[in-house]
mmCIF file of C-alpha atoms in Angstrom:
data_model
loop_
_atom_site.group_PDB
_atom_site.id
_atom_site.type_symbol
_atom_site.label_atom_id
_atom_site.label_comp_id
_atom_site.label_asym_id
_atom_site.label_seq_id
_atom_site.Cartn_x
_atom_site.Cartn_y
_atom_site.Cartn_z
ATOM 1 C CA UNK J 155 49.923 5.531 124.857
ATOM 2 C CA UNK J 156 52.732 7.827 124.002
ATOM 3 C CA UNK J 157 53.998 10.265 121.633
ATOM 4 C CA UNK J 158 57.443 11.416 120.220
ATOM 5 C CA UNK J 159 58.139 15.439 118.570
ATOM 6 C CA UNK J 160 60.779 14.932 116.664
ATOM 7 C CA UNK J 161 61.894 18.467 115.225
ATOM 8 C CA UNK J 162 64.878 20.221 113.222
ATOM 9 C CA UNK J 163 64.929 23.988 114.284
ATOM 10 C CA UNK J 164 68.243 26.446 113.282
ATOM 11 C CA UNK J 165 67.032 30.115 114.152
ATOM 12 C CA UNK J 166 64.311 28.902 117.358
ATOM 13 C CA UNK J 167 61.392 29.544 115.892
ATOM 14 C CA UNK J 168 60.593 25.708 114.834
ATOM 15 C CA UNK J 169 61.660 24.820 118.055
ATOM 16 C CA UNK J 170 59.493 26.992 119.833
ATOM 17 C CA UNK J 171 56.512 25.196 117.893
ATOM 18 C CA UNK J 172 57.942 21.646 118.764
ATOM 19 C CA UNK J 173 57.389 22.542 122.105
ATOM 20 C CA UNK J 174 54.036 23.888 121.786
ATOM 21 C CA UNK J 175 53.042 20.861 119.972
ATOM 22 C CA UNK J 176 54.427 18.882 122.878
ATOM 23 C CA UNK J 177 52.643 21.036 125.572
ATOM 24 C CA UNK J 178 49.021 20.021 123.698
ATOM 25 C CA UNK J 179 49.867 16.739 123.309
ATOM 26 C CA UNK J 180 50.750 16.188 127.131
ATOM 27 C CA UNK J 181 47.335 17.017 127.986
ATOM 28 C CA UNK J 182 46.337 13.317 126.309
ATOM 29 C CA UNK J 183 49.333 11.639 126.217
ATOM 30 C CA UNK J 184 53.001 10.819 127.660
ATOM 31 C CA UNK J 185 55.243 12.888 125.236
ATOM 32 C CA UNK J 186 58.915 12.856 124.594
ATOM 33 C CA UNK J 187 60.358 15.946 122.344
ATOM 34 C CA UNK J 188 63.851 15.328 120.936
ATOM 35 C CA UNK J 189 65.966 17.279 118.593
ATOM 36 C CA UNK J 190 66.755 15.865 115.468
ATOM 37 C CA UNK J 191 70.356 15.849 116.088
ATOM 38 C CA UNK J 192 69.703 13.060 119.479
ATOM 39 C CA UNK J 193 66.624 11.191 118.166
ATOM 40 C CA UNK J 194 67.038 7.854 117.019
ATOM 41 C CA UNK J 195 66.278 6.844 113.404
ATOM 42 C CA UNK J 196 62.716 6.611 113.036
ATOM 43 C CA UNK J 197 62.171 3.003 113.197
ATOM 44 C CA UNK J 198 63.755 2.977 116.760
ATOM 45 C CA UNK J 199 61.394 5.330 117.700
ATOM 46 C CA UNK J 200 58.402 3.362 120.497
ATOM 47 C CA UNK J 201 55.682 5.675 120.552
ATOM 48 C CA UNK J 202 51.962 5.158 119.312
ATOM 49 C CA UNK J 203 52.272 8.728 117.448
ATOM 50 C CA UNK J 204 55.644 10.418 115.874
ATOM 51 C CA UNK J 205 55.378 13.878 114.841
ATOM 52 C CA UNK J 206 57.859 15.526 112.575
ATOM 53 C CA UNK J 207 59.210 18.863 112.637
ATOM 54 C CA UNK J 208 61.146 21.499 110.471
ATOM 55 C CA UNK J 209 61.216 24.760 108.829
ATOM 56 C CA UNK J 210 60.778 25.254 105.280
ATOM 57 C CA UNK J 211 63.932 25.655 103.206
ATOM 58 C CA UNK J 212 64.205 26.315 99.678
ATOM 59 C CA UNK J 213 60.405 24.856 99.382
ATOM 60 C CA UNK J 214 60.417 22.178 100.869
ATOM 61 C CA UNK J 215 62.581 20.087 103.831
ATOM 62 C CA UNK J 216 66.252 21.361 104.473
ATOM 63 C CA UNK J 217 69.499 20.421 102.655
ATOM 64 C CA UNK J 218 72.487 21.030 104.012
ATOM 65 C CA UNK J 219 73.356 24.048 101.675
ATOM 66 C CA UNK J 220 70.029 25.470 103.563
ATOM 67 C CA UNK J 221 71.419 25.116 106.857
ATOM 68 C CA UNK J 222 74.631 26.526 106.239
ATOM 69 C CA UNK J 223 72.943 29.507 104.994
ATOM 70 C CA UNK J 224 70.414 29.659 108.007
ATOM 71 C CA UNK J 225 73.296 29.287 110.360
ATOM 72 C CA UNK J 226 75.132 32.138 108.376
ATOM 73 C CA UNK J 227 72.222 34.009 109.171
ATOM 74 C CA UNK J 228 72.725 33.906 112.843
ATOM 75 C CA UNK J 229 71.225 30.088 113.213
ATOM 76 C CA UNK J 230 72.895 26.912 115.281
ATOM 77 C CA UNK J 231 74.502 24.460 113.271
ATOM 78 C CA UNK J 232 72.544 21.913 112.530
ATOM 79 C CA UNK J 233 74.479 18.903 110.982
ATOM 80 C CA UNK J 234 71.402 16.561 110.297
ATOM 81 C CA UNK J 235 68.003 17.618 109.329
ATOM 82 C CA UNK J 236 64.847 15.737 109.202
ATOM 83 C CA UNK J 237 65.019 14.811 105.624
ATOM 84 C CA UNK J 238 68.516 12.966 105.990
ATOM 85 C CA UNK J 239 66.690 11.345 109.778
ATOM 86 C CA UNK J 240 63.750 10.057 107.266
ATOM 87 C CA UNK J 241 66.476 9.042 104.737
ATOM 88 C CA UNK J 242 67.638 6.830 107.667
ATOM 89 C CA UNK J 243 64.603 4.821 108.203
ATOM 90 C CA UNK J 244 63.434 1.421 107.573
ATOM 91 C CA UNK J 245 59.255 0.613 107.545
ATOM 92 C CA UNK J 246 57.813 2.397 110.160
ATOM 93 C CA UNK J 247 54.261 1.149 111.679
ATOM 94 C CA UNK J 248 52.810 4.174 113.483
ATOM 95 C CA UNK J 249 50.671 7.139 113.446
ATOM 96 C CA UNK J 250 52.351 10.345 112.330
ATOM 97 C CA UNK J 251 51.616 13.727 111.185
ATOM 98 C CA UNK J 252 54.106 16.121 110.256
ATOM 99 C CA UNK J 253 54.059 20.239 110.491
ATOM 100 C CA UNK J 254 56.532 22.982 109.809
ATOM 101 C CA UNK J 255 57.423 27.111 110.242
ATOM 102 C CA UNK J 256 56.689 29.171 106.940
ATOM 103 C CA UNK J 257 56.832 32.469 105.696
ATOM 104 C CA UNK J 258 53.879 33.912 105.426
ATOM 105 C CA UNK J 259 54.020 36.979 102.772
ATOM 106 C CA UNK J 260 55.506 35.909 100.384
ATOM 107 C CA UNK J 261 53.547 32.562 100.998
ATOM 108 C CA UNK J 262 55.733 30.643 98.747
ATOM 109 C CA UNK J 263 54.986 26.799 97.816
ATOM 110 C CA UNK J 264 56.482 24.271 99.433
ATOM 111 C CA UNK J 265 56.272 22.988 102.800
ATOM 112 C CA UNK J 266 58.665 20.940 104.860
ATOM 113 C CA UNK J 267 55.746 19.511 106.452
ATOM 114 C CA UNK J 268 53.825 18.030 103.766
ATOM 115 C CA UNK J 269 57.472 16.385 102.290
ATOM 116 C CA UNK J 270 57.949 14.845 105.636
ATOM 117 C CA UNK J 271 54.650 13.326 105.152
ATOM 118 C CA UNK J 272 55.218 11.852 101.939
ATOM 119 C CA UNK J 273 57.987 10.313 102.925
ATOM 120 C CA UNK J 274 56.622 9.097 106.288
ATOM 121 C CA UNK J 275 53.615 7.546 104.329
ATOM 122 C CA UNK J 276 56.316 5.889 101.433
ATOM 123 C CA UNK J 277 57.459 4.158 104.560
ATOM 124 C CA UNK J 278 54.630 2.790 105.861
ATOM 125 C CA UNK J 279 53.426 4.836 108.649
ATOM 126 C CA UNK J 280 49.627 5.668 108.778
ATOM 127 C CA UNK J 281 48.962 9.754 108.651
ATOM 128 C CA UNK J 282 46.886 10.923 111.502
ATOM 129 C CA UNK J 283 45.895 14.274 110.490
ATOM 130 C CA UNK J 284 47.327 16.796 107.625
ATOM 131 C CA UNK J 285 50.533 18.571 108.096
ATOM 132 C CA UNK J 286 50.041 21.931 109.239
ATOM 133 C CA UNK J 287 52.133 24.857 108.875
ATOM 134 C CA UNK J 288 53.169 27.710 111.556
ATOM 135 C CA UNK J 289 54.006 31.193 109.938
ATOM 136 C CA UNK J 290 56.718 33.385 110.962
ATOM 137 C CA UNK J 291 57.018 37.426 109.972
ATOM 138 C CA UNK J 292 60.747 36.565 107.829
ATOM 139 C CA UNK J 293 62.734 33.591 106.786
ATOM 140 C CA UNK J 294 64.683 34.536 110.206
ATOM 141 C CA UNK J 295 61.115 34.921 112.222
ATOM 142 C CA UNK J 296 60.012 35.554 114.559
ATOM 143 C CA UNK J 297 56.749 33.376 114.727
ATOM 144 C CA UNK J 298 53.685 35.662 113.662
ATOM 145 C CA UNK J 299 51.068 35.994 116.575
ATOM 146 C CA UNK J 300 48.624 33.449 117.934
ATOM 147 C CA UNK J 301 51.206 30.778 116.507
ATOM 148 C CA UNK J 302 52.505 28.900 119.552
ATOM 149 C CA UNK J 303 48.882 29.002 120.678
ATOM 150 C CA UNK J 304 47.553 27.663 117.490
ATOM 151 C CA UNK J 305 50.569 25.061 117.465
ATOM 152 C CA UNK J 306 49.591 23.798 121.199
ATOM 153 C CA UNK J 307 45.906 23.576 120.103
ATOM 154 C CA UNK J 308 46.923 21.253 117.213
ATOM 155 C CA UNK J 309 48.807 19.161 119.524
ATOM 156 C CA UNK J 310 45.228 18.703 121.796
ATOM 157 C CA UNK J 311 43.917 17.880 118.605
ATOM 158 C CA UNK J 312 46.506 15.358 117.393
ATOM 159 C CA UNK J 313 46.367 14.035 121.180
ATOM 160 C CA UNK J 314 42.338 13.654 120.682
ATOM 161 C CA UNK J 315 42.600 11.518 117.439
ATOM 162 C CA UNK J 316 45.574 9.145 118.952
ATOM 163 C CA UNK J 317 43.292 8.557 121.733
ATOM 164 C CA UNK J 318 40.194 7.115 119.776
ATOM 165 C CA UNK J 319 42.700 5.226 117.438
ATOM 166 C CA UNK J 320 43.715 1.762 118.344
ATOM 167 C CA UNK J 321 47.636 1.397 118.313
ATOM 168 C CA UNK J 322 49.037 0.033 115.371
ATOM 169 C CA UNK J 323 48.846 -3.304 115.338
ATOM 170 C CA UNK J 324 46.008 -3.656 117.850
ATOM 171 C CA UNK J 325 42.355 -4.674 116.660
ATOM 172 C CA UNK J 326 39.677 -2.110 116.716
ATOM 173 C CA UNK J 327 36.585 -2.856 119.065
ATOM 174 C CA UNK J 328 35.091 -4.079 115.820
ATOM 175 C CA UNK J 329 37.483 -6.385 114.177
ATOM 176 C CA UNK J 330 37.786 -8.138 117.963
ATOM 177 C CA UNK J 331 33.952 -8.956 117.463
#
């Protein structure tokens, strides 16, 4: 059973999570973690689980006006985010969950996460857990403390529920009976 991070990350701090993420999930399962920029679109992707990455722009997933301004700040250009990779997909059959980096004071609404979700679930894929969200000091970060630990614990968690769920596709013990 494996597992793909897919994640969108202009200042770092998203990316440091995405890595996290992929360091709890490796304790369950094989994990590949790709940037937005080189993944495939989603429906390539061959994984049991896909997990979806970004920070939080403008409430919700980024726009390209967003990451002009984040690289403006000091960010890396990022030319596709994940809401433009989602845009690109066809029906998708997997488990997913989606999470994303967040100020914390002001905690604003809006959540790159939970869009990604939506729009994972409008294309078929079946959610595994919630979206979470990982909170950094300033729109620029850095990640507050206890984050990357928190995010690496998720990822044990997300690897925990993949492993009692039968792949898609694949009868439970109970509908083989």
């Amino acid at each position: 059973m494996g597992a793909v991070v897919v994640y969108e990350s202009e200042l770092g701090n998203t990316a440091a999570v995405a890595r996290a993420v992929t360091e709890g999930l490796s304790t369950t399962l094989d994990v590949e973690l790709l940037d937005v920029d080189a993944a495939p679109a989603p429906h390539e992707i061959v994984a049991e689980v896909l997990v979806v990455g970004g920070p939080t722009h403008a409430l919700g997933m980024s726009r390209p006006s967003t990451r002009r301004d984040a690289a403006a700040r000091g960010g890396r250009v990022v030319t596709t985010g994940i809401r433009e990779w989602l845009a690109s997909s066809g029906p998708l059959s997997l488990a997913v969950t989606a999470f994303d980096t967040h100020v914390r004071h002001p905690d604003l609404p809006g959540h790159a996460g939970r869009g990604a979700a939506r729009v994972l679930l409008r294309l078929g894929a079946e959610l595994l857990t919630e979206p979470e969200s990982f909170y950094v000091r300033h729109a620029e970060g850095p990640l507050l403390p206890g984050e990357l630990e928190r995010a690496r614990d998720w990822g044990r968690r997300i690897g925990a529920l993949a492993a009692r769920e039968p792949a898609a596709g694949t009868p439970s013990p109970e509908e083989k009976t």
